[in-house]
Coordinates of N, CA and C in Angstrom, one line a residue:
M22 N -39.4 -34.0 -28.5 CA -39.5 -34.7 -27.2 C -38.3 -35.6 -27.0
G23 N -37.5 -35.5 -25.9 CA -36.3 -36.3 -25.7 C -36.7 -37.7 -25.3
Q24 N -35.8 -38.6 -25.3 CA -36.0 -40.0 -24.9 C -36.6 -40.1 -23.5
N25 N -35.9 -39.3 -22.5 CA -36.4 -39.4 -21.1 C -37.8 -38.9 -20.9
E26 N -38.2 -37.9 -21.8 CA -39.5 -37.4 -21.7 C -40.5 -38.4 -22.1
R27 N -40.2 -39.3 -23.0 CA -41.1 -40.3 -23.5 C -41.2 -41.5 -22.5
T28 N -40.0 -41.8 -21.9 CA -40.0 -43.0 -21.0 C -40.3 -42.7 -19.6
G29 N -40.2 -41.4 -19.2 CA -40.4 -41.1 -17.8 C -39.2 -41.2 -16.9
R30 N -38.1 -41.6 -17.6 CA -36.8 -41.7 -16.9 C -36.3 -40.3 -16.5
C31 N -35.7 -40.3 -15.3 CA -35.2 -39.0 -14.8 C -34.0 -39.2 -13.9
V32 N -32.9 -38.5 -14.2 CA -31.7 -38.6 -13.4 C -31.3 -37.1 -13.0
V33 N -31.2 -36.9 -11.7 CA -30.8 -35.6 -11.2 C -29.5 -35.7 -10.5
A34 N -28.5 -34.9 -10.8 CA -27.2 -34.9 -10.2 C -27.1 -33.7 -9.3
V35 N -26.8 -34.0 -8.0 CA -26.7 -32.9 -7.0 C -25.3 -32.9 -6.4
D36 N -24.5 -31.8 -6.7 CA -23.2 -31.7 -6.2 C -23.0 -30.5 -5.3
G37 N -21.9 -30.4 -4.5 CA -21.7 -29.3 -3.7 C -20.9 -29.6 -2.5
P38 N -20.4 -28.6 -1.7 CA -19.6 -28.9 -0.5 C -20.4 -29.3 0.6
S39 N -19.8 -29.8 1.7 CA -20.5 -30.3 2.9 C -21.3 -29.1 3.5
G40 N -22.4 -29.4 4.0 CA -23.3 -28.5 4.7 C -24.1 -27.6 3.8
S41 N -24.1 -27.8 2.5 CA -24.8 -27.0 1.6 C -26.3 -27.4 1.5
G42 N -26.6 -28.6 2.1 CA -28.0 -29.0 2.1 C -28.2 -30.2 1.1
K43 N -27.2 -30.7 0.5 CA -27.3 -31.8 -0.5 C -28.2 -32.9 -0.1
S44 N -27.9 -33.5 1.1 CA -28.6 -34.7 1.5 C -30.1 -34.5 1.7
T45 N -30.4 -33.4 2.5 CA -31.8 -33.2 2.8 C -32.6 -32.8 1.5
V46 N -32.0 -32.0 0.7 CA -32.7 -31.5 -0.5 C -32.8 -32.8 -1.5
S47 N -31.8 -33.6 -1.6 CA -31.9 -34.7 -2.5 C -32.9 -35.7 -2.1
R48 N -33.0 -36.0 -0.8 CA -34.0 -37.0 -0.3 C -35.4 -36.4 -0.5
R49 N -35.6 -35.2 -0.2 CA -36.9 -34.6 -0.3 C -37.3 -34.5 -1.8
L50 N -36.4 -34.2 -2.7 CA -36.7 -34.2 -4.1 C -37.0 -35.5 -4.6
A51 N -36.3 -36.5 -4.2 CA -36.5 -37.9 -4.6 C -37.9 -38.4 -4.2
V52 N -38.3 -38.0 -3.0 CA -39.6 -38.4 -2.5 C -40.7 -37.7 -3.3
S53 N -40.5 -36.5 -3.6 CA -41.5 -35.7 -4.4 C -41.6 -36.2 -5.8
L54 N -40.5 -36.8 -6.3 CA -40.5 -37.3 -7.7 C -40.9 -38.8 -7.8
D55 N -41.1 -39.4 -6.6 CA -41.3 -40.9 -6.5 C -40.1 -41.6 -7.2
A56 N -38.9 -41.1 -6.8 CA -37.7 -41.6 -7.4 C -36.8 -42.3 -6.3
R57 N -35.8 -43.0 -6.7 CA -34.8 -43.5 -5.8 C -33.8 -42.4 -5.5
Y58 N -33.0 -42.7 -4.5 CA -32.0 -41.8 -4.0 C -30.7 -42.5 -3.7
L59 N -29.6 -41.9 -4.2 CA -28.3 -42.5 -3.9 C -27.4 -41.4 -3.3
D60 N -26.9 -41.8 -2.1 CA -25.9 -41.0 -1.4 C -24.5 -41.5 -1.6
T61 N -23.8 -41.0 -2.6 CA -22.5 -41.6 -2.9 C -21.5 -41.3 -1.8
G62 N -21.7 -40.2 -1.1 CA -20.8 -39.9 0.0 C -20.8 -41.0 1.1
A63 N -22.0 -41.6 1.3 CA -22.2 -42.7 2.2 C -21.4 -43.9 1.8
M64 N -21.3 -44.1 0.5 CA -20.5 -45.2 -0.1 C -19.0 -45.1 0.3
Y65 N -18.5 -43.8 0.1 CA -17.1 -43.6 0.4 C -16.9 -43.7 1.9
R66 N -17.9 -43.3 2.7 CA -17.7 -43.4 4.1 C -17.7 -44.8 4.6
A67 N -18.6 -45.6 4.0 CA -18.7 -47.0 4.3 C -17.3 -47.7 4.0
L68 N -16.8 -47.4 2.9 CA -15.5 -48.0 2.5 C -14.4 -47.5 3.4
T69 N -14.5 -46.2 3.8 CA -13.5 -45.7 4.8 C -13.6 -46.5 6.1
W70 N -14.8 -46.8 6.6 CA -15.0 -47.6 7.8 C -14.3 -48.9 7.6
A71 N -14.5 -49.6 6.4 CA -13.9 -50.9 6.2 C -12.4 -50.8 6.2
V72 N -11.9 -49.7 5.6 CA -10.4 -49.6 5.5 C -9.8 -49.4 6.9
L73 N -10.5 -48.6 7.7 CA -10.0 -48.3 9.1 C -10.1 -49.6 9.9
R74 N -11.2 -50.4 9.7 CA -11.3 -51.7 10.4 C -10.2 -52.7 10.0
S75 N -9.8 -52.6 8.8 CA -8.8 -53.6 8.3 C -7.4 -53.3 8.8
G76 N -7.2 -52.0 9.3 CA -5.9 -51.7 9.9 C -4.8 -51.3 8.9
V77 N -5.2 -51.2 7.6 CA -4.2 -50.8 6.6 C -3.8 -49.3 6.7
D78 N -2.7 -49.0 6.2 CA -2.2 -47.6 6.2 C -3.0 -46.8 5.2
L79 N -3.6 -45.7 5.7 CA -4.4 -44.9 4.8 C -3.6 -44.3 3.6
T80 N -2.3 -44.2 3.8 CA -1.5 -43.6 2.7 C -1.0 -44.7 1.7
D81 N -1.3 -45.9 2.0 CA -0.9 -47.1 1.1 C -2.1 -47.3 0.1
A82 N -2.0 -46.6 -1.0 CA -3.1 -46.7 -2.0 C -3.4 -48.1 -2.5
E83 N -2.3 -48.9 -2.6 CA -2.5 -50.3 -3.1 C -3.4 -51.1 -2.1
S84 N -3.0 -51.0 -0.8 CA -3.8 -51.7 0.2 C -5.2 -51.2 0.4
V85 N -5.4 -49.9 0.3 CA -6.7 -49.3 0.3 C -7.6 -49.8 -0.8
A86 N -7.0 -49.9 -2.0 CA -7.7 -50.4 -3.2 C -8.0 -51.8 -3.0
K87 N -7.1 -52.6 -2.4 CA -7.4 -54.0 -2.2 C -8.6 -54.2 -1.3
V88 N -8.7 -53.4 -0.2 CA -9.9 -53.5 0.7 C -11.1 -53.2 -0.1
T89 N -11.0 -52.2 -1.0 CA -12.2 -51.7 -1.8 C -12.7 -52.9 -2.7
G90 N -11.8 -53.6 -3.3 CA -12.2 -54.7 -4.1 C -12.7 -55.9 -3.4
E91 N -12.4 -56.0 -2.1 CA -12.8 -57.2 -1.4 C -14.1 -57.0 -0.5
V92 N -14.4 -55.8 -0.1 CA -15.5 -55.6 0.9 C -16.8 -55.7 0.1
D93 N -17.8 -56.3 0.8 CA -19.1 -56.4 0.3 C -19.9 -55.2 0.7
L94 N -19.9 -54.1 -0.1 CA -20.5 -52.9 0.3 C -21.9 -52.8 -0.4
R95 N -22.9 -52.5 0.4 CA -24.3 -52.4 -0.1 C -24.9 -51.1 0.4
I96 N -25.7 -50.5 -0.4 CA -26.4 -49.3 0.0 C -27.8 -49.3 -0.6
G97 N -28.8 -48.9 0.3 CA -30.2 -48.8 -0.2 C -30.4 -47.6 -1.0
T98 N -31.6 -47.5 -1.7 CA -31.9 -46.3 -2.5 C -33.3 -45.8 -2.2
D99 N -33.8 -46.2 -1.0 CA -35.1 -45.6 -0.6 C -34.9 -44.3 0.1
P100 N -35.4 -43.2 -0.4 CA -35.1 -41.9 0.1 C -35.7 -41.7 1.6
Q101 N -36.6 -42.6 2.0 CA -37.2 -42.4 3.3 C -36.6 -43.4 4.3
G102 N -35.6 -44.2 3.9 CA -35.0 -45.1 4.8 C -33.9 -46.0 4.2
Y103 N -32.9 -45.4 3.6 CA -31.9 -46.2 3.0 C -30.9 -46.7 4.1
G104 N -30.2 -47.8 3.8 CA -29.3 -48.3 4.8 C -28.0 -48.7 4.1
V105 N -26.9 -48.7 4.9 CA -25.6 -49.0 4.4 C -25.0 -50.1 5.2
T106 N -24.5 -51.1 4.5 CA -23.8 -52.3 5.1 C -22.5 -52.5 4.5
A107 N -21.6 -53.1 5.3 CA -20.2 -53.5 4.8 C -20.0 -54.9 5.4
D108 N -19.9 -55.9 4.5 CA -19.7 -57.3 4.9 C -20.9 -57.7 5.8
G109 N -22.1 -57.3 5.5 CA -23.2 -57.7 6.2 C -23.5 -56.9 7.5
V110 N -22.6 -56.0 7.8 CA -22.7 -55.2 9.1 C -23.4 -53.9 8.8
S111 N -24.5 -53.6 9.5 CA -25.1 -52.3 9.4 C -24.3 -51.2 10.0
I112 N -23.9 -50.2 9.2 CA -23.0 -49.2 9.8 C -23.5 -47.8 9.5
D113 N -24.8 -47.6 9.5 CA -25.4 -46.3 9.3 C -24.8 -45.2 10.3
K114 N -24.7 -45.5 11.5 CA -24.3 -44.6 12.5 C -22.7 -44.4 12.5
E115 N -22.1 -45.6 12.4 CA -20.6 -45.6 12.4 C -20.0 -44.7 11.3
I116 N -20.6 -44.7 10.1 CA -19.9 -43.9 9.0 C -20.1 -42.4 9.2
R117 N -20.9 -42.0 10.2 CA -21.0 -40.5 10.5 C -20.1 -40.1 11.6
G118 N -19.4 -41.0 12.2 CA -18.5 -40.7 13.4 C -17.3 -39.9 13.0
P119 N -16.6 -39.3 13.9 CA -15.5 -38.4 13.7 C -14.3 -39.1 13.1
E120 N -14.1 -40.4 13.4 CA -13.0 -41.2 12.8 C -13.1 -41.3 11.3
V121 N -14.3 -41.7 10.9 CA -14.6 -41.9 9.5 C -14.5 -40.5 8.8
T122 N -15.1 -39.5 9.4 CA -15.2 -38.2 8.8 C -13.7 -37.6 8.6
G123 N -12.8 -37.9 9.5 CA -11.5 -37.4 9.4 C -10.7 -38.1 8.3
A124 N -11.1 -39.3 8.0 CA -10.3 -40.1 7.0 C -10.9 -40.3 5.6
V125 N -12.2 -39.9 5.5 CA -12.8 -40.2 4.2 C -12.2 -39.5 3.0
S126 N -11.8 -38.3 3.2 CA -11.2 -37.6 2.0 C -9.9 -38.3 1.5
A127 N -9.1 -38.8 2.4 CA -7.9 -39.5 2.0 C -8.2 -40.8 1.2
V128 N -9.2 -41.5 1.7 CA -9.6 -42.8 1.0 C -10.2 -42.4 -0.3
A129 N -11.1 -41.4 -0.4 CA -11.8 -41.1 -1.6 C -10.9 -40.5 -2.7
A130 N -9.7 -40.1 -2.3 CA -8.7 -39.5 -3.2 C -8.0 -40.6 -4.0
V131 N -8.1 -41.9 -3.6 CA -7.3 -43.0 -4.3 C -8.0 -43.3 -5.6
P132 N -7.3 -43.1 -6.7 CA -8.0 -43.3 -8.1 C -8.6 -44.7 -8.2
A133 N -8.0 -45.7 -7.7 CA -8.6 -47.1 -7.9 C -9.9 -47.2 -7.1
V134 N -9.9 -46.5 -6.0 CA -11.2 -46.5 -5.1 C -12.3 -45.9 -5.9
R135 N -12.0 -44.7 -6.5 CA -13.0 -44.0 -7.2 C -13.5 -44.8 -8.5
A136 N -12.6 -45.4 -9.1 CA -12.9 -46.2 -10.3 C -13.9 -47.3 -10.0
I137 N -13.7 -48.0 -8.9 CA -14.6 -49.1 -8.4 C -15.9 -48.6 -8.0
L138 N -15.9 -47.5 -7.2 CA -17.2 -47.0 -6.7 C -18.0 -46.3 -7.8
V139 N -17.3 -45.6 -8.7 CA -18.1 -44.9 -9.7 C -18.8 -45.9 -10.6
A140 N -18.1 -47.1 -10.9 CA -18.7 -48.1 -11.7 C -20.0 -48.6 -11.0
R141 N -19.9 -48.8 -9.7 CA -21.1 -49.3 -8.9 C -22.2 -48.3 -8.9
Q142 N -21.8 -47.0 -8.8 CA -22.8 -45.9 -8.8 C -23.5 -45.8 -10.1
R143 N -22.8 -46.0 -11.2 CA -23.4 -45.9 -12.5 C -24.3 -47.1 -12.8
Q144 N -24.0 -48.2 -12.2 CA -24.9 -49.4 -12.4 C -26.2 -49.1 -11.6
I145 N -26.1 -48.6 -10.4 CA -27.3 -48.3 -9.6 C -28.2 -47.3 -10.4
I146 N -27.6 -46.3 -11.0 CA -28.3 -45.3 -11.7 C -29.0 -46.0 -12.9
A147 N -28.3 -46.8 -13.6 CA -28.8 -47.5 -14.8 C -30.0 -48.4 -14.5
D148 N -30.0 -48.9 -13.3 CA -31.0 -49.9 -12.8 C -32.3 -49.1 -12.3
A149 N -32.2 -47.8 -12.1 CA -33.3 -47.0 -11.6 C -34.0 -46.3 -12.7
R150 N -35.3 -46.2 -12.7 CA -36.1 -45.5 -13.7 C -35.9 -44.0 -13.4
R151 N -36.1 -43.6 -12.1 CA -35.9 -42.2 -11.7 C -35.1 -42.2 -10.5
I152 N -34.1 -41.3 -10.4 CA -33.2 -41.3 -9.3 C -32.5 -39.9 -9.1
V153 N -32.3 -39.6 -7.8 CA -31.6 -38.4 -7.5 C -30.3 -38.8 -6.8
V154 N -29.2 -38.4 -7.4 CA -27.9 -38.8 -6.9 C -27.1 -37.6 -6.4
E155 N -26.6 -37.7 -5.2 CA -25.8 -36.6 -4.6 C -24.4 -37.0 -4.3
G156 N -23.5 -36.0 -4.4 CA -22.1 -36.3 -4.1 C -21.2 -35.1 -4.4
R157 N -20.0 -35.3 -4.9 CA -19.1 -34.3 -5.3 C -18.6 -34.3 -6.7
D158 N -18.9 -35.4 -7.4 CA -18.5 -35.6 -8.8 C -19.6 -36.2 -9.6
I159 N -20.8 -36.0 -9.2 CA -21.9 -36.6 -9.9 C -22.1 -36.0 -11.3
G160 N -22.3 -34.7 -11.4 CA -22.5 -34.1 -12.7 C -21.3 -34.1 -13.6
S161 N -20.1 -34.2 -13.1 CA -18.9 -34.2 -13.9 C -18.4 -35.5 -14.3
V162 N -18.6 -36.5 -13.4 CA -18.0 -37.9 -13.7 C -19.1 -39.0 -13.7
V163 N -19.8 -39.1 -12.6 CA -20.7 -40.2 -12.4 C -21.9 -40.2 -13.4
A164 N -22.6 -39.1 -13.5 CA -23.7 -39.0 -14.4 C -23.7 -37.7 -15.3
P165 N -22.7 -37.6 -16.2 CA -22.5 -36.4 -17.0 C -23.7 -36.1 -17.9
D166 N -24.6 -37.1 -18.1 CA -25.7 -36.9 -19.0 C -27.0 -36.8 -18.2
A167 N -26.9 -36.4 -16.9 CA -28.1 -36.2 -16.1 C -29.1 -35.2 -16.7
D168 N -30.4 -35.4 -16.4 CA -31.4 -34.5 -17.0 C -31.2 -33.1 -16.3
L169 N -30.8 -33.1 -15.1 CA -30.6 -31.8 -14.4 C -29.4 -32.0 -13.5
K170 N -28.4 -31.0 -13.6 CA -27.3 -31.0 -12.8 C -27.4 -29.7 -11.9
V171 N -27.2 -30.0 -10.6 CA -27.4 -28.9 -9.6 C -26.1 -28.8 -8.7
Y172 N -25.7 -27.6 -8.5 CA -24.6 -27.4 -7.6 C -25.1 -26.5 -6.5
L173 N -25.2 -27.1 -5.3 CA -25.7 -26.4 -4.1 C -24.5 -25.8 -3.4
T174 N -24.7 -24.6 -2.9 CA -23.6 -24.0 -2.1 C -24.3 -23.2 -1.0
A175 N -23.5 -22.6 -0.1 CA -24.0 -21.8 0.9 C -22.7 -21.1 1.6
S176 N -23.0 -20.1 2.3 CA -21.8 -19.4 3.0 C -21.1 -20.3 3.9
E177 N -19.9 -20.1 4.2 CA -19.1 -20.9 5.1 C -19.7 -20.9 6.5
T178 N -20.2 -19.8 6.9 CA -20.9 -19.7 8.2 C -22.1 -20.6 8.3
A179 N -23.0 -20.5 7.3 CA -24.2 -21.2 7.2 C -23.9 -22.7 7.2
R180 N -22.9 -23.1 6.4 CA -22.6 -24.5 6.3 C -22.1 -25.1 7.6
A181 N -21.2 -24.3 8.3 CA -20.7 -24.7 9.6 C -21.8 -24.8 10.6
Q182 N -22.7 -23.9 10.6 CA -23.8 -23.9 11.6 C -24.7 -25.1 11.4
R183 N -25.0 -25.4 10.2 CA -25.9 -26.5 9.9 C -25.2 -27.8 10.3
R184 N -23.9 -28.0 9.9 CA -23.3 -29.3 10.2 C -23.0 -29.4 11.7
S185 N -22.7 -28.3 12.4 CA -22.4 -28.4 13.8 C -23.7 -28.8 14.6
A186 N -24.9 -28.3 14.1 CA -26.2 -28.6 14.7 C -26.5 -30.1 14.5
E187 N -26.1 -30.6 13.3 CA -26.4 -32.0 13.1 C -25.5 -32.9 14.0
D188 N -24.3 -32.5 14.1 CA -23.3 -33.3 14.9 C -23.2 -32.9 16.3
A189 N -23.9 -31.9 16.8 CA -23.8 -31.4 18.2 C -22.3 -31.1 18.5
A190 N -21.7 -30.4 17.5 CA -20.3 -30.1 17.7 C -20.1 -28.5 17.7
D191 N -18.9 -28.1 18.1 CA -18.5 -26.7 18.2 C -18.5 -26.2 16.7
V192 N -19.0 -25.0 16.6 CA -19.1 -24.4 15.2 C -17.7 -24.1 14.6
A193 N -16.8 -23.5 15.4 CA -15.5 -23.2 15.0 C -14.7 -24.4 14.5
V194 N -14.9 -25.5 15.3 CA -14.2 -26.8 15.0 C -14.8 -27.3 13.7
T195 N -16.1 -27.3 13.6 CA -16.8 -27.8 12.4 C -16.4 -27.0 11.2
A196 N -16.3 -25.7 11.3 CA -15.9 -24.8 10.2 C -14.5 -25.2 9.7
A197 N -13.6 -25.4 10.6 CA -12.2 -25.8 10.2 C -12.2 -27.1 9.5
D198 N -13.0 -28.1 10.0 CA -13.0 -29.4 9.4 C -13.6 -29.3 8.0
L199 N -14.7 -28.5 7.8 CA -15.3 -28.4 6.5 C -14.3 -27.8 5.5
A200 N -13.6 -26.8 6.0 CA -12.6 -26.1 5.1 C -11.5 -27.1 4.7
R201 N -11.1 -27.9 5.6 CA -10.1 -28.9 5.3 C -10.6 -29.9 4.3
R202 N -11.8 -30.4 4.5 CA -12.3 -31.4 3.6 C -12.6 -30.8 2.2
D203 N -13.1 -29.6 2.2 CA -13.4 -29.0 0.9 C -12.1 -28.8 0.1
K204 N -11.0 -28.4 0.8 CA -9.7 -28.2 0.1 C -9.2 -29.5 -0.4
L205 N -9.3 -30.5 0.4 CA -8.8 -31.9 -0.1 C -9.6 -32.4 -1.3
D206 N -10.9 -32.3 -1.2 CA -11.8 -32.8 -2.2 C -11.8 -32.0 -3.5
S207 N -11.5 -30.7 -3.4 CA -11.5 -29.9 -4.6 C -10.1 -29.9 -5.3
S208 N -9.1 -30.3 -4.6 CA -7.7 -30.3 -5.1 C -7.2 -31.7 -5.5
R209 N -8.0 -32.7 -5.2 CA -7.5 -34.1 -5.5 C -7.4 -34.3 -7.0
K210 N -6.5 -35.1 -7.5 CA -6.3 -35.3 -8.9 C -7.4 -36.1 -9.5
A211 N -7.9 -37.1 -8.8 CA -9.0 -37.9 -9.3 C -10.4 -37.4 -9.0
D212 N -11.1 -37.0 -10.0 CA -12.5 -36.6 -9.9 C -12.7 -35.6 -8.8
P213 N -12.1 -34.4 -8.9 CA -12.3 -33.4 -7.8 C -13.7 -32.8 -7.7
L214 N -14.0 -32.2 -6.5 CA -15.2 -31.5 -6.4 C -15.2 -30.3 -7.3
Q215 N -16.1 -30.1 -8.2 CA -16.1 -29.0 -9.1 C -17.6 -28.7 -9.6
Q216 N -17.7 -27.5 -10.0 CA -19.0 -27.1 -10.6 C -18.9 -27.2 -12.1
T217 N -19.8 -28.0 -12.7 CA -19.8 -28.2 -14.1 C -20.4 -26.9 -14.8
P218 N -20.0 -26.6 -16.0 CA -20.5 -25.4 -16.7 C -22.0 -25.4 -16.9
D219 N -22.6 -26.6 -17.0 CA -24.0 -26.7 -17.3 C -24.8 -27.0 -16.1
A220 N -24.2 -26.8 -14.9 CA -25.0 -27.0 -13.7 C -25.7 -25.7 -13.3
V221 N -26.9 -25.9 -12.7 CA -27.6 -24.8 -12.1 C -27.1 -24.6 -10.7
V222 N -26.6 -23.4 -10.4 CA -26.1 -23.1 -9.1 C -27.1 -22.5 -8.2
L223 N -27.3 -23.1 -7.0 CA -28.2 -22.5 -6.0 C -27.5 -22.3 -4.7
D224 N -27.6 -21.0 -4.3 CA -27.0 -20.7 -3.0 C -28.1 -20.8 -2.0
T225 N -28.0 -21.8 -1.0 CA -29.0 -22.1 -0.1 C -28.9 -21.4 1.2
T226 N -28.0 -20.4 1.3 CA -27.8 -19.7 2.6 C -29.1 -19.1 3.2
E227 N -29.9 -18.5 2.3 CA -31.1 -17.8 2.8 C -32.4 -18.6 2.3
L228 N -32.2 -19.8 1.8 CA -33.3 -20.5 1.3 C -33.7 -21.7 2.3
G229 N -35.0 -21.9 2.4 CA -35.5 -23.1 3.1 C -35.5 -24.3 2.2
I230 N -35.5 -25.5 2.8 CA -35.4 -26.7 2.1 C -36.6 -26.8 1.1
D231 N -37.8 -26.5 1.5 CA -39.0 -26.6 0.7 C -38.8 -25.7 -0.6
E232 N -38.2 -24.5 -0.3 CA -38.1 -23.6 -1.4 C -37.1 -24.1 -2.5
V233 N -36.0 -24.7 -2.0 CA -35.0 -25.3 -2.9 C -35.6 -26.4 -3.7
V234 N -36.3 -27.3 -3.0 CA -37.0 -28.4 -3.7 C -38.0 -27.9 -4.8
A235 N -38.7 -26.9 -4.4 CA -39.7 -26.3 -5.4 C -39.0 -25.8 -6.6
R236 N -37.9 -25.1 -6.4 CA -37.2 -24.6 -7.5 C -36.6 -25.7 -8.5
L237 N -36.2 -26.8 -7.9 CA -35.7 -27.9 -8.7 C -36.8 -28.6 -9.4
R238 N -37.9 -28.7 -8.7 CA -39.1 -29.3 -9.4 C -39.5 -28.5 -10.6
A239 N -39.4 -27.1 -10.4 CA -39.8 -26.2 -11.5 C -38.9 -26.4 -12.7
L240 N -37.6 -26.6 -12.4 CA -36.6 -26.7 -13.5 C -36.8 -28.1 -14.2
L241 N -37.2 -29.1 -13.5 CA -37.4 -30.4 -14.1 C -38.7 -30.4 -14.9
T242 N -39.7 -29.6 -14.5 CA -40.9 -29.5 -15.2 C -40.7 -28.8 -16.5
E243 N -39.8 -27.7 -16.5 CA -39.4 -27.0 -17.7 C -38.8 -28.0 -18.7
R244 N -38.1 -28.9 -18.2 CA -37.3 -29.9 -19.1 C -38.2 -31.1 -19.4
G245 N -39.4 -31.1 -18.9 CA -40.3 -32.2 -19.3 C -40.0 -33.5 -18.6
V246 N -39.3 -33.5 -17.5 CA -39.0 -34.8 -16.8 C -39.4 -34.9 -15.4
A247 N -40.2 -33.9 -14.9 CA -40.6 -33.9 -13.5 C -41.6 -35.0 -13.3

């Protein structure tokens, strides 16, 4: 019996490209496990909002890092109602807007930004008994010792349709934006989006959310940490 089996501790790392179902699956899984939930992408989006508000040049890595070190960024971990604030301002809606979406990959590519946020993410994980963490570098960088690493994917068409439905946007425009972000995030030098060798790969194109969650619960049960 492993240590986590004895203590009831459980860490699940969920990675994958935009529109693969990470957020919905991770939240549902966290609820079913009576666990906390961490959306690391929301942290990068919140920071991007702060950088845009500060007026610094997005290509000026030093200035972007300076904002990162100074902003009071906070994120909740309740899967049924987490909130994000920057310097005391609630920005749940703002971080999902087109301006932040268009700039987040550039901000997230700054090595100093990732170092600061990864440290914060690891502390949140350490403070939680059970937690589901989603992002693009969770299994490879943030929580390499997670009890279960999952890489969710789906066809480009399915991902574009899902995201355009969420944002009430044109499917073709959404598909182009997803392709742009995936290329940027998978080719950046610092902590790129990647599938780790020990991750369980699930293609969600033809799967419902409940089915995906059930499969992940089954995998955790097999490992004795569900």
